[in-house]
């Protein structure tokens, strides 16, 4: 997923991402450095959180200026590979774990666009689960600084006003949606105009319907023993469409972008939003008095079966042709330091990728932390797919389903075809 890798995403994405902390629009950096050895260029999808890290880095390195840009995941993924191939890419760039999208680790490392970071002091400390998606052919290319999860992020004040409580079973979820709709406040905001957003509800459901039955599903896919079309991916897609038909989302999700969906959830015009934890900081920016809590999205009527998508979010890579490699390496080392990492994940509402950073998790992530600690999580689905096309087909196909131009069965067949085409 695009996450805010996946997003995931789901930090993905962002996801989720996944995926990555993902955001809409493009925002120019605040520093207009004069170039030369004291100027570092960075392209990021961490809108709303990289700003504090840049300030801290500049403070720790007097005389250094960072010129950075932030942009939405869709726009970023379309641009960054072109910039790398044309020699116009920045020194440091957002990179998703694994192989799920055009700006993922395997995709950029394979043609030699990224510098090997295996010699950095933090590389050997990455947990094994993260090494598998931060490395390509045994070498580390991604400074993965945080973990993200995907679930239902509730506006606690809106829930209280509606007199409803967050559901923990599928049956209760549908009843919750009907009750919320009857009160004139839809349960969840859905910004499917940005196509990376379309995957998040699906990933949250797939975690339980597919991996709850078979934790080895990915291995079986790689071995050709199972398919999307003939697995519980179909069940999850059916539940996604059931949520839409039940009125779980606001009107016209395809006409609502990520930014607008945040506004709906932040201001209580919906009771929540199905997203990665990275959205919590953005909601709090829009409503500083609001309280937002991430909970698992149920997909069965047994709460004990519920799993949550949770994985490494987007990190940072160094351009193999960086104009200022020394500063670029210093920046990723700073991102992976306890101070840099904690600054990032605190602002994003995430969890650090390395232990012993002294980080105290926000209460909004208490349930996500419990799922991680009890091994009730599964990686963002796209991270180990053989090529980015599978995810791109899924994202565009979900938009087509919402617009009535495709069907779940057709989409899963197309995903199977892309998967079988390999890398």
Coordinates of C-alpha atoms in Angstrom, one line a residue:
X1 CA 0.0 0.0 0.0
X2 CA 0.9 3.5 -0.2
X3 CA 1.7 4.4 3.1
X4 CA 1.7 6.1 4.3
X5 CA 2.9 2.5 3.2
X6 CA 0.9 1.1 3.0
X7 CA 0.3 2.3 3.2
X8 CA -0.4 1.6 3.5
X9 CA -1.2 1.1 3.2
X10 CA -2.1 1.7 5.4
X11 CA 0.8 3.5 6.9
X12 CA 1.1 3.2 4.6
X13 CA -0.5 5.4 3.7
X14 CA -0.7 6.2 3.1
X15 CA 0.4 4.8 3.5
X16 CA -0.6 1.9 4.2
X17 CA -0.1 1.6 3.7
X18 CA 0.4 1.2 2.8
X19 CA 1.5 2.4 2.8
X20 CA 2.7 6.1 4.2
X21 CA 1.7 9.3 5.8
X22 CA 0.0 10.4 2.7
X23 CA -1.5 13.8 1.9
X24 CA -3.1 15.7 -0.9
X25 CA -1.7 18.6 -2.8
X26 CA 1.8 19.9 -3.1
X27 CA 3.5 22.3 -0.7
X28 CA 6.7 24.0 -1.4
X29 CA 9.5 23.9 1.2
X30 CA 10.1 26.8 3.5
X31 CA 13.8 27.3 2.9
X32 CA 15.2 28.8 -0.2
X33 CA 18.8 27.7 0.2
X34 CA 21.5 29.2 -1.9
X35 CA 22.8 25.9 -3.1
X36 CA 26.2 24.4 -2.5
X37 CA 27.5 22.1 0.2
X38 CA 25.3 23.4 2.9
X39 CA 22.0 22.9 1.1
X40 CA 20.1 19.6 1.2
X41 CA 17.1 18.9 -1.0
X42 CA 14.4 16.5 0.2
X43 CA 11.1 15.3 -1.4
X44 CA 8.7 14.0 1.1
X45 CA 5.1 12.7 1.5
X46 CA 5.2 13.4 5.2
X47 CA 3.2 16.6 5.1
X48 CA 2.6 18.0 8.6
X49 CA 5.4 16.1 10.2
X50 CA 8.6 16.6 8.3
X51 CA 8.6 20.3 9.1
X52 CA 9.5 19.7 12.8
X53 CA 12.2 17.2 11.8
X54 CA 13.7 19.7 9.3
X55 CA 13.8 22.4 12.0
X56 CA 15.5 20.1 14.5
X57 CA 18.0 19.0 11.9
X58 CA 18.9 22.5 10.9
X59 CA 19.2 23.5 14.6
X60 CA 21.6 20.6 15.1
X61 CA 23.6 21.5 12.1
X62 CA 24.2 25.3 12.1
X63 CA 24.5 26.8 8.6
X64 CA 22.7 23.9 6.9
X65 CA 19.6 24.7 4.9
X66 CA 17.0 22.1 3.9
X67 CA 14.9 22.7 0.8
X68 CA 12.0 20.3 0.9
X69 CA 8.8 19.7 -0.9
X70 CA 5.8 17.7 0.3
X71 CA 3.2 16.2 -2.0
X72 CA 0.4 13.6 -2.1
X73 CA 1.3 10.0 -2.6
X74 CA -0.3 9.8 -6.1
X75 CA 1.5 12.8 -7.4
X76 CA 4.7 11.9 -5.7
X77 CA 4.8 8.4 -7.1
X78 CA 4.1 9.7 -10.6
X79 CA 7.0 12.2 -10.5
X80 CA 9.8 10.7 -8.5
X81 CA 10.9 8.0 -10.9
X82 CA 11.0 10.5 -13.8
X83 CA 13.1 12.8 -11.6
X84 CA 15.5 10.0 -10.7
X85 CA 15.9 8.8 -14.3
X86 CA 16.5 12.4 -15.6
X87 CA 19.0 13.3 -12.9
X88 CA 16.7 16.0 -11.3
X89 CA 15.7 14.1 -8.2
X90 CA 16.5 15.5 -4.7
X91 CA 19.2 14.3 -2.4
X92 CA 16.8 12.5 -0.1
X93 CA 13.4 11.1 -1.0
X94 CA 10.4 9.2 0.5
X95 CA 10.6 5.5 -0.2
X96 CA 7.9 2.9 0.6
X97 CA 8.9 -0.5 2.0
X98 CA 8.8 -3.6 -0.2
X99 CA 7.6 -3.7 -3.7
X100 CA 4.0 -2.4 -3.9
X101 CA 4.2 0.9 -5.7
X102 CA 6.4 2.9 -8.1
X103 CA 8.3 4.5 -5.3
X104 CA 8.9 1.3 -3.2
X105 CA 12.3 0.1 -2.1
X106 CA 12.6 -2.9 -4.5
X107 CA 11.4 -0.8 -7.5
X108 CA 13.9 2.0 -7.0
X109 CA 16.8 0.0 -5.7
X110 CA 16.8 -2.6 -8.5
X111 CA 17.7 0.0 -11.3
X112 CA 20.3 1.6 -9.0
X113 CA 18.5 4.8 -8.1
X114 CA 19.2 4.4 -4.4
X115 CA 22.4 4.5 -2.4
X116 CA 23.2 1.5 -0.3
X117 CA 22.6 2.5 3.4
X118 CA 23.8 -0.8 4.9
X119 CA 26.8 1.0 6.4
X120 CA 24.7 3.4 8.5
X121 CA 24.7 2.8 12.3
X122 CA 21.0 2.1 12.5
X123 CA 20.7 -0.4 9.6
X124 CA 21.6 -3.5 11.6
X125 CA 19.2 -2.6 14.4
X126 CA 16.1 -2.8 12.2
X127 CA 13.7 -5.6 13.3
X128 CA 13.8 -8.6 10.9
X129 CA 10.3 -7.9 9.7
X130 CA 11.3 -4.5 8.6
X131 CA 14.6 -5.6 7.1
X132 CA 12.7 -7.8 4.7
X133 CA 11.0 -4.7 3.2
X134 CA 13.8 -2.1 3.7
X135 CA 16.4 -4.2 1.9
X136 CA 16.9 -5.4 -1.7
X137 CA 19.2 -8.3 -2.3
X138 CA 20.5 -8.1 1.2
X139 CA 21.4 -4.4 1.2
X140 CA 19.5 -1.7 3.1
X141 CA 18.1 1.1 1.1
X142 CA 15.3 2.5 3.2
X143 CA 15.5 4.4 6.5
X144 CA 12.2 3.1 7.9
X145 CA 11.5 5.3 11.0
X146 CA 8.0 4.3 12.0
X147 CA 5.3 1.6 12.2
X148 CA 1.7 2.3 11.1
X149 CA -1.6 0.6 11.4
X150 CA -4.9 0.9 9.5
X151 CA -8.3 0.9 11.3
X152 CA -11.3 3.0 12.2
X153 CA -10.3 6.4 13.6
X154 CA -13.2 7.7 15.7
X155 CA -14.0 11.3 16.7
X156 CA -14.8 10.7 20.3
X157 CA -16.8 13.9 20.7
X158 CA -18.9 13.0 17.7
X159 CA -19.5 9.5 19.0
X160 CA -20.6 10.8 22.3
X161 CA -23.0 13.3 20.7
X162 CA -24.5 10.6 18.6
X163 CA -24.9 8.3 21.6
X164 CA -23.0 5.5 19.8
X165 CA -20.1 3.3 20.7
X166 CA -17.4 1.9 18.4
X167 CA -18.4 -1.6 17.2
X168 CA -16.2 -4.7 17.6
X169 CA -18.2 -7.2 15.4
X170 CA -19.3 -7.1 11.8
X171 CA -22.9 -7.3 12.7
X172 CA -22.6 -4.4 15.1
X173 CA -20.6 -2.4 12.5
X174 CA -23.5 -2.5 10.1
X175 CA -25.9 -1.6 12.9
X176 CA -23.6 1.2 13.8
X177 CA -23.6 2.5 10.3
X178 CA -27.4 2.4 10.0
X179 CA -27.8 4.2 13.4
X180 CA -25.3 6.9 12.4
X181 CA -27.0 7.4 9.1
X182 CA -30.4 7.7 10.8
X183 CA -29.0 10.5 13.0
X184 CA -27.7 12.3 9.9
X185 CA -24.1 11.8 10.6
X186 CA -22.5 9.1 8.5
X187 CA -20.2 6.7 10.2
X188 CA -17.0 7.1 8.1
X189 CA -15.6 9.7 5.8
X190 CA -14.2 8.1 2.6
X191 CA -12.0 10.2 0.2
X192 CA -11.9 7.9 -2.8
X193 CA -11.2 10.7 -5.2
X194 CA -7.6 10.1 -4.3
X195 CA -7.1 6.6 -5.5
X196 CA -4.6 5.5 -2.8
X197 CA -7.4 6.0 -0.3
X198 CA -9.6 3.3 -1.9
X199 CA -7.5 0.5 -0.6
X200 CA -7.6 1.3 3.2
X201 CA -11.1 -0.1 4.0
X202 CA -10.3 -3.2 1.9
X203 CA -7.0 -3.8 3.6
X204 CA -8.7 -3.4 7.0
X205 CA -11.2 -6.1 6.1
X206 CA -8.7 -8.4 4.3
X207 CA -6.6 -8.6 7.4
X208 CA -9.3 -10.6 9.1
X209 CA -11.1 -12.3 6.3
X210 CA -8.0 -13.6 4.5
X211 CA -5.1 -13.7 7.0
X212 CA -7.4 -14.7 9.9
X213 CA -8.0 -17.9 8.0
X214 CA -4.4 -18.3 6.7
X215 CA -1.4 -16.4 7.9
X216 CA 0.6 -18.1 5.1
X217 CA -1.6 -16.7 2.3
X218 CA 1.3 -14.6 0.9
X219 CA 3.6 -17.6 0.7
X220 CA 0.8 -19.6 -1.0
X221 CA 0.3 -16.8 -3.5
X222 CA 4.0 -16.8 -4.3
X223 CA 3.9 -20.5 -4.8
X224 CA 0.8 -20.2 -7.1
X225 CA -1.3 -22.3 -4.8
X226 CA -4.0 -19.6 -4.2
X227 CA -5.5 -16.6 -6.1
X228 CA -7.2 -13.4 -5.2
X229 CA -10.3 -14.4 -7.1
X230 CA -10.8 -17.7 -5.3
X231 CA -9.9 -16.6 -1.9
X232 CA -11.5 -14.6 0.9
X233 CA -10.4 -11.4 -0.9
X234 CA -13.8 -11.8 -2.6
X235 CA -15.4 -11.9 0.9
X236 CA -13.6 -8.7 1.9
X237 CA -14.6 -6.9 -1.3
X238 CA -18.2 -8.0 -0.8
X239 CA -18.1 -6.6 2.7
X240 CA -16.6 -3.3 1.4
X241 CA -19.5 -3.0 -1.0
X242 CA -22.0 -3.9 1.8
X243 CA -20.6 -1.1 3.8
X244 CA -21.2 1.3 0.9
X245 CA -24.7 0.0 0.3
X246 CA -25.5 0.2 4.1
X247 CA -24.6 3.9 4.2
X248 CA -21.4 3.6 6.2
X249 CA -19.8 6.4 4.2
X250 CA -20.8 9.9 3.3
X251 CA -22.5 10.6 -0.1
X252 CA -20.2 10.6 -3.1
X253 CA -16.9 9.1 -1.9
X254 CA -15.5 9.5 -5.5
X255 CA -16.2 13.2 -5.3
X256 CA -14.4 13.5 -1.9
X257 CA -10.6 13.8 -1.8
X258 CA -8.4 13.0 1.2
X259 CA -8.3 16.5 2.4
X260 CA -12.0 16.9 2.4
X261 CA -12.5 13.5 4.1
X262 CA -10.2 14.7 6.9
X263 CA -12.4 17.8 7.3
X264 CA -15.5 15.7 7.6
X265 CA -14.1 13.5 10.4
X266 CA -12.3 16.2 12.2
X267 CA -15.3 18.4 12.5
X268 CA -17.8 15.7 13.5
X269 CA -19.7 15.6 10.2
X270 CA -18.9 11.9 10.2
X271 CA -18.2 9.8 13.3
X272 CA -14.8 8.8 12.0
X273 CA -12.7 7.8 9.1
X274 CA -11.0 4.5 8.0
X275 CA -7.4 5.4 7.6
X276 CA -3.9 4.9 8.9
X277 CA -2.8 6.3 12.2
X278 CA -1.0 9.0 10.4
X279 CA -4.3 10.8 9.9
X280 CA -4.7 11.4 13.6
X281 CA -2.2 14.3 13.6
X282 CA -3.9 15.8 10.6
X283 CA -7.3 15.6 12.3
X284 CA -6.0 17.2 15.4
X285 CA -4.6 20.1 13.3
X286 CA -8.0 20.7 11.9
X287 CA -9.7 20.3 15.3
X288 CA -7.2 20.9 18.2
X289 CA -9.9 20.3 20.8
X290 CA -10.9 16.9 19.3
X291 CA -10.0 13.5 20.6
X292 CA -9.4 10.8 18.0
X293 CA -8.9 7.1 18.7
X294 CA -7.9 4.3 16.3
X295 CA -9.7 0.9 16.7
X296 CA -9.7 -2.2 14.7
X297 CA -12.3 -2.5 11.9
X298 CA -14.3 -5.7 12.5
X299 CA -14.9 -8.1 9.7
X300 CA -16.5 -11.1 11.5
X301 CA -18.8 -11.5 14.5
X302 CA -16.0 -12.9 16.7
X303 CA -13.8 -10.0 18.1
X304 CA -11.1 -12.6 18.9
X305 CA -10.6 -13.2 15.2
X306 CA -10.0 -9.6 14.3
X307 CA -6.6 -8.7 12.9
X308 CA -5.2 -5.3 12.0
X309 CA -2.9 -4.3 9.1
X310 CA 0.2 -2.9 10.6
X311 CA 3.7 -2.5 9.1
X312 CA 6.6 -0.3 8.4
X313 CA 5.5 3.0 6.9
X314 CA 7.3 5.0 4.2
X315 CA 10.9 5.9 5.1
X316 CA 13.7 7.8 3.4
X317 CA 16.2 6.8 0.8
X318 CA 19.3 8.6 -0.5
X319 CA 19.5 9.4 -4.2
X320 CA 22.4 7.3 -5.6
X321 CA 23.4 10.5 -7.6
X322 CA 22.8 12.9 -4.7
X323 CA 24.4 16.3 -5.2
X324 CA 25.2 16.4 -1.5
X325 CA 25.7 12.8 -0.3
X326 CA 27.3 13.8 3.0
X327 CA 24.4 15.9 4.1
X328 CA 21.9 13.3 2.8
X329 CA 23.5 10.6 4.9
X330 CA 23.6 12.9 7.9
X331 CA 19.9 13.6 7.4
X332 CA 18.7 10.0 7.3
X333 CA 20.9 9.2 10.3
X334 CA 19.2 12.0 12.1
X335 CA 15.8 10.7 11.1
X336 CA 16.8 7.3 12.5
X337 CA 18.2 8.8 15.8
X338 CA 16.0 8.6 18.9
X339 CA 15.4 12.3 18.7
X340 CA 14.5 12.4 15.0
X341 CA 12.5 9.3 15.1
X342 CA 10.5 10.3 18.1
X343 CA 9.8 13.7 16.6
X344 CA 8.5 12.2 13.5
X345 CA 6.2 9.5 15.0
X346 CA 4.9 11.8 17.7
X347 CA 3.7 14.3 15.1
X348 CA 2.3 11.6 12.9
X349 CA 0.7 9.7 15.7
X350 CA 2.7 6.6 15.0
X351 CA 5.1 4.2 16.7
X352 CA 9.0 4.1 16.2
X353 CA 10.6 1.3 14.2
X354 CA 13.4 0.9 16.6
X355 CA 13.2 0.0 20.3
X356 CA 14.8 1.9 23.2
X357 CA 14.0 5.3 21.9
X358 CA 12.2 6.2 25.1
X359 CA 9.0 6.9 23.1
X360 CA 5.7 7.0 25.0
X361 CA 2.8 6.0 22.7
X362 CA -0.2 8.4 22.4
X363 CA -3.3 7.0 24.2
X364 CA -5.1 7.2 20.8
X365 CA -2.9 4.2 19.7
X366 CA -3.4 2.0 22.8
X367 CA -5.5 -0.6 20.9
X368 CA -3.0 -0.6 17.9
X369 CA -0.1 -1.1 20.4
X370 CA -2.0 -4.0 22.0
X371 CA -2.6 -5.7 18.6
X372 CA 1.1 -5.3 17.7
X373 CA 2.3 -6.7 21.1
X374 CA -0.1 -9.7 20.9
X375 CA 0.9 -10.5 17.3
X376 CA -2.5 -9.8 15.9
X377 CA -1.3 -7.8 12.9
X378 CA -0.5 -8.6 9.3
X379 CA 1.7 -6.6 6.9
X380 CA 0.2 -4.1 4.4
X381 CA -0.9 -6.4 1.6
X382 CA 1.0 -4.9 -1.3
X383 CA 4.4 -4.8 0.3
X384 CA 5.4 -8.3 -0.9
X385 CA 3.5 -8.4 -4.2
X386 CA 5.8 -9.1 -7.2
X387 CA 5.3 -5.8 -8.9
X388 CA 3.6 -2.4 -8.5
X389 CA 1.0 -3.0 -11.2
X390 CA -1.1 -5.3 -8.9
X391 CA -1.7 -2.4 -6.6
X392 CA -2.3 0.1 -9.4
X393 CA -4.8 -2.2 -10.9
X394 CA -6.5 -2.6 -7.5
X395 CA -6.7 1.2 -6.9
X396 CA -8.1 2.1 -10.3
X397 CA -10.4 -0.9 -10.2
X398 CA -11.9 0.1 -6.9
X399 CA -12.7 3.5 -8.3
X400 CA -14.3 1.9 -11.2
X401 CA -16.4 -0.3 -8.9
X402 CA -17.6 2.7 -7.0
X403 CA -18.5 4.4 -10.3
X404 CA -20.3 1.3 -11.6
X405 CA -17.8 0.6 -14.3
X406 CA -16.4 -2.7 -12.9
X407 CA -17.2 -5.5 -10.6
X408 CA -15.4 -7.1 -7.7
X409 CA -15.0 -10.4 -9.7
X410 CA -13.5 -8.6 -12.7
X411 CA -11.1 -6.6 -10.4
X412 CA -9.8 -9.8 -8.7
X413 CA -9.3 -11.5 -12.0
X414 CA -7.2 -8.5 -13.2
X415 CA -5.2 -8.5 -10.0
X416 CA -4.4 -12.2 -10.4
X417 CA -3.3 -11.6 -14.0
X418 CA -0.9 -8.8 -12.9
X419 CA 0.4 -10.9 -10.0
X420 CA 1.1 -13.9 -12.3
X421 CA 3.0 -11.6 -14.7
X422 CA 5.7 -11.4 -12.0
X423 CA 8.3 -8.7 -11.5

